[in-house]
Amino acid sequence: MLPSAPSDVAVVFATLPARLEQMRALIFAAADATGTAPLTETLKWGQPAYLPAKKDGTTIRLGISAGTPSLFVHCQTDLVDRYRTLFPTEFTYSGTRAVHVPETGPFEEAAFQQIAAMALTYHRDKRQ
């Protein structure tokens, strides 16, 4: 079950495209699937952010970039390069930080959930 967003996060979501709520649900599903739940949901730089309870992963943020709903990860990880390799046509990317998802229409939900899972387990995977 998807938890309710904290009130400050809910206020921000009210101003964002509905696609970001869908992305939020997939992040929580990824956390459940990878054992990195519960997530701390907060605002970082005014954007919804998701931090794994354990130090297994890196923070994920959601927002708008280049006019599209986007997922952001820490720019000093190699995650976006790995995403590009695994999903070269499913999403568009910016630099080492952002994954862009179409605002409307279908998108690769399973691929997006895998991207979220990779971020949530980034440190754990590097240790193994």
mmCIF file of C-alpha atoms in Angstrom:
data_model
loop_
_atom_site.group_PDB
_atom_site.id
_atom_site.type_symbol
_atom_site.label_atom_id
_atom_site.label_comp_id
_atom_site.label_asym_id
_atom_site.label_seq_id
_atom_site.Cartn_x
_atom_site.Cartn_y
_atom_site.Cartn_z
ATOM 1 C CA MET A 1 0.000 0.000 0.000
ATOM 2 C CA LEU A 2 1.280 3.432 -0.946
ATOM 3 C CA PRO A 3 1.791 5.672 2.082
ATOM 4 C CA SER A 4 0.320 9.149 2.208
ATOM 5 C CA ALA A 5 2.818 11.859 1.420
ATOM 6 C CA PRO A 6 3.844 14.181 4.259
ATOM 7 C CA SER A 7 1.828 17.404 4.099
ATOM 8 C CA ASP A 8 4.692 19.556 2.767
ATOM 9 C CA VAL A 9 5.402 17.000 0.032
ATOM 10 C CA ALA A 10 1.691 16.706 -0.820
ATOM 11 C CA VAL A 11 1.529 20.484 -1.339
ATOM 12 C CA VAL A 12 4.342 20.239 -3.889
ATOM 13 C CA PHE A 13 2.739 17.267 -5.653
ATOM 14 C CA ALA A 14 -0.437 19.326 -6.068
ATOM 15 C CA THR A 15 1.522 21.645 -8.381
ATOM 16 C CA LEU A 16 3.185 18.891 -10.438
ATOM 17 C CA PRO A 17 1.950 16.802 -13.383
ATOM 18 C CA ALA A 18 0.109 13.606 -12.438
ATOM 19 C CA ARG A 19 2.885 11.512 -14.001
ATOM 20 C CA LEU A 20 5.055 12.284 -10.973
ATOM 21 C CA GLU A 21 2.527 10.587 -8.650
ATOM 22 C CA GLN A 22 2.809 7.503 -10.843
ATOM 23 C CA MET A 23 6.607 7.686 -10.613
ATOM 24 C CA ARG A 24 6.313 8.031 -6.817
ATOM 25 C CA ALA A 25 4.281 4.818 -6.626
ATOM 26 C CA LEU A 26 6.923 2.963 -8.655
ATOM 27 C CA ILE A 27 9.686 4.196 -6.328
ATOM 28 C CA PHE A 28 7.813 2.818 -3.312
ATOM 29 C CA ALA A 29 7.246 -0.474 -5.162
ATOM 30 C CA ALA A 30 10.979 -0.647 -5.902
ATOM 31 C CA ALA A 31 11.770 -0.056 -2.218
ATOM 32 C CA ASP A 32 9.463 -2.908 -1.213
ATOM 33 C CA ALA A 33 10.958 -5.217 -3.862
ATOM 34 C CA THR A 34 14.567 -4.490 -2.874
ATOM 35 C CA GLY A 35 14.153 -4.527 0.896
ATOM 36 C CA THR A 36 15.152 -0.863 1.161
ATOM 37 C CA ALA A 37 11.811 0.207 2.629
ATOM 38 C CA PRO A 38 10.741 2.135 4.537
ATOM 39 C CA LEU A 39 11.663 5.245 2.613
ATOM 40 C CA THR A 40 11.892 8.664 4.152
ATOM 41 C CA GLU A 41 9.859 11.032 1.988
ATOM 42 C CA THR A 42 10.846 14.660 2.340
ATOM 43 C CA LEU A 43 11.656 17.764 0.312
ATOM 44 C CA LYS A 44 15.167 18.482 -0.935
ATOM 45 C CA TRP A 45 15.689 21.641 -2.972
ATOM 46 C CA GLY A 46 11.897 21.984 -3.000
ATOM 47 C CA GLN A 47 11.431 18.622 -4.734
ATOM 48 C CA PRO A 48 10.026 15.344 -3.390
ATOM 49 C CA ALA A 49 12.954 13.171 -2.302
ATOM 50 C CA TYR A 50 13.168 9.514 -1.270
ATOM 51 C CA LEU A 51 15.868 8.207 1.055
ATOM 52 C CA PRO A 52 16.233 4.521 1.880
ATOM 53 C CA ALA A 53 16.090 3.780 5.618
ATOM 54 C CA LYS A 54 19.282 1.789 5.372
ATOM 55 C CA LYS A 55 22.404 3.289 3.834
ATOM 56 C CA ASP A 56 21.966 0.896 0.902
ATOM 57 C CA GLY A 57 21.212 3.495 -1.736
ATOM 58 C CA THR A 58 21.314 7.049 -2.882
ATOM 59 C CA THR A 59 18.583 9.652 -2.657
ATOM 60 C CA ILE A 60 16.072 9.890 -5.492
ATOM 61 C CA ARG A 61 14.342 13.194 -6.239
ATOM 62 C CA LEU A 62 11.381 13.877 -8.521
ATOM 63 C CA GLY A 63 10.689 17.081 -10.398
ATOM 64 C CA ILE A 64 10.490 18.776 -13.764
ATOM 65 C CA SER A 65 13.553 19.239 -15.957
ATOM 66 C CA ALA A 66 13.716 20.128 -19.628
ATOM 67 C CA GLY A 67 9.926 20.523 -19.411
ATOM 68 C CA THR A 68 9.313 16.871 -18.548
ATOM 69 C CA PRO A 69 8.769 14.779 -15.406
ATOM 70 C CA SER A 70 12.183 13.647 -14.236
ATOM 71 C CA LEU A 71 13.952 11.449 -11.725
ATOM 72 C CA PHE A 72 17.208 12.810 -10.328
ATOM 73 C CA VAL A 73 20.095 10.950 -8.674
ATOM 74 C CA HIS A 74 23.356 12.164 -7.196
ATOM 75 C CA CYS A 75 25.598 13.398 -10.022
ATOM 76 C CA GLN A 76 28.706 11.671 -8.650
ATOM 77 C CA THR A 77 27.223 8.204 -9.144
ATOM 78 C CA ASP A 78 27.472 6.253 -12.389
ATOM 79 C CA LEU A 79 23.748 5.488 -12.308
ATOM 80 C CA VAL A 80 22.638 7.572 -15.302
ATOM 81 C CA ASP A 81 25.363 5.994 -17.449
ATOM 82 C CA ARG A 82 24.150 2.569 -16.362
ATOM 83 C CA TYR A 83 20.549 3.557 -17.106
ATOM 84 C CA ARG A 84 21.543 4.712 -20.591
ATOM 85 C CA THR A 85 23.204 1.349 -21.246
ATOM 86 C CA LEU A 86 20.255 -0.702 -20.009
ATOM 87 C CA PHE A 87 17.469 1.515 -21.384
ATOM 88 C CA PRO A 88 18.845 3.459 -24.373
ATOM 89 C CA THR A 89 15.472 4.196 -25.970
ATOM 90 C CA GLU A 90 12.984 3.953 -23.114
ATOM 91 C CA PHE A 91 13.890 7.333 -21.571
ATOM 92 C CA THR A 92 15.844 10.468 -22.320
ATOM 93 C CA TYR A 93 18.668 11.620 -20.094
ATOM 94 C CA SER A 94 20.523 14.777 -19.055
ATOM 95 C CA GLY A 95 24.124 14.632 -17.950
ATOM 96 C CA THR A 96 24.866 12.453 -14.942
ATOM 97 C CA ARG A 97 21.796 13.401 -12.949
ATOM 98 C CA ALA A 98 18.422 13.172 -14.740
ATOM 99 C CA VAL A 99 16.115 10.621 -16.341
ATOM 100 C CA HIS A 100 13.197 12.145 -18.245
ATOM 101 C CA VAL A 101 9.821 10.437 -18.636
ATOM 102 C CA PRO A 102 7.059 11.495 -21.046
ATOM 103 C CA GLU A 103 4.389 13.568 -19.306
ATOM 104 C CA THR A 104 1.516 11.753 -21.015
ATOM 105 C CA GLY A 105 0.905 8.453 -22.720
ATOM 106 C CA PRO A 106 2.476 5.115 -21.923
ATOM 107 C CA PHE A 107 5.968 4.735 -20.557
ATOM 108 C CA GLU A 108 8.115 1.804 -19.510
ATOM 109 C CA GLU A 109 6.960 1.342 -15.919
ATOM 110 C CA ALA A 110 8.959 -1.854 -15.337
ATOM 111 C CA ALA A 111 12.114 -0.165 -16.610
ATOM 112 C CA PHE A 112 11.424 2.876 -14.423
ATOM 113 C CA GLN A 113 10.943 0.670 -11.366
ATOM 114 C CA GLN A 114 14.267 -1.014 -12.149
ATOM 115 C CA ILE A 115 15.949 2.397 -12.400
ATOM 116 C CA ALA A 116 14.546 3.323 -8.992
ATOM 117 C CA ALA A 117 15.674 -0.018 -7.555
ATOM 118 C CA MET A 118 19.201 0.552 -8.840
ATOM 119 C CA ALA A 119 19.353 3.920 -7.062
ATOM 120 C CA LEU A 120 17.884 2.525 -3.838
ATOM 121 C CA THR A 121 20.513 -0.258 -3.764
ATOM 122 C CA TYR A 122 23.444 1.699 -5.222
ATOM 123 C CA HIS A 123 25.751 1.495 -2.171
ATOM 124 C CA ARG A 124 24.760 -2.064 -1.287
ATOM 125 C CA ASP A 125 25.522 -3.216 -4.831
ATOM 126 C CA LYS A 126 28.914 -1.448 -4.810
ATOM 127 C CA ARG A 127 29.855 -3.224 -1.550
ATOM 128 C CA GLN A 128 29.105 -6.657 -3.026
#
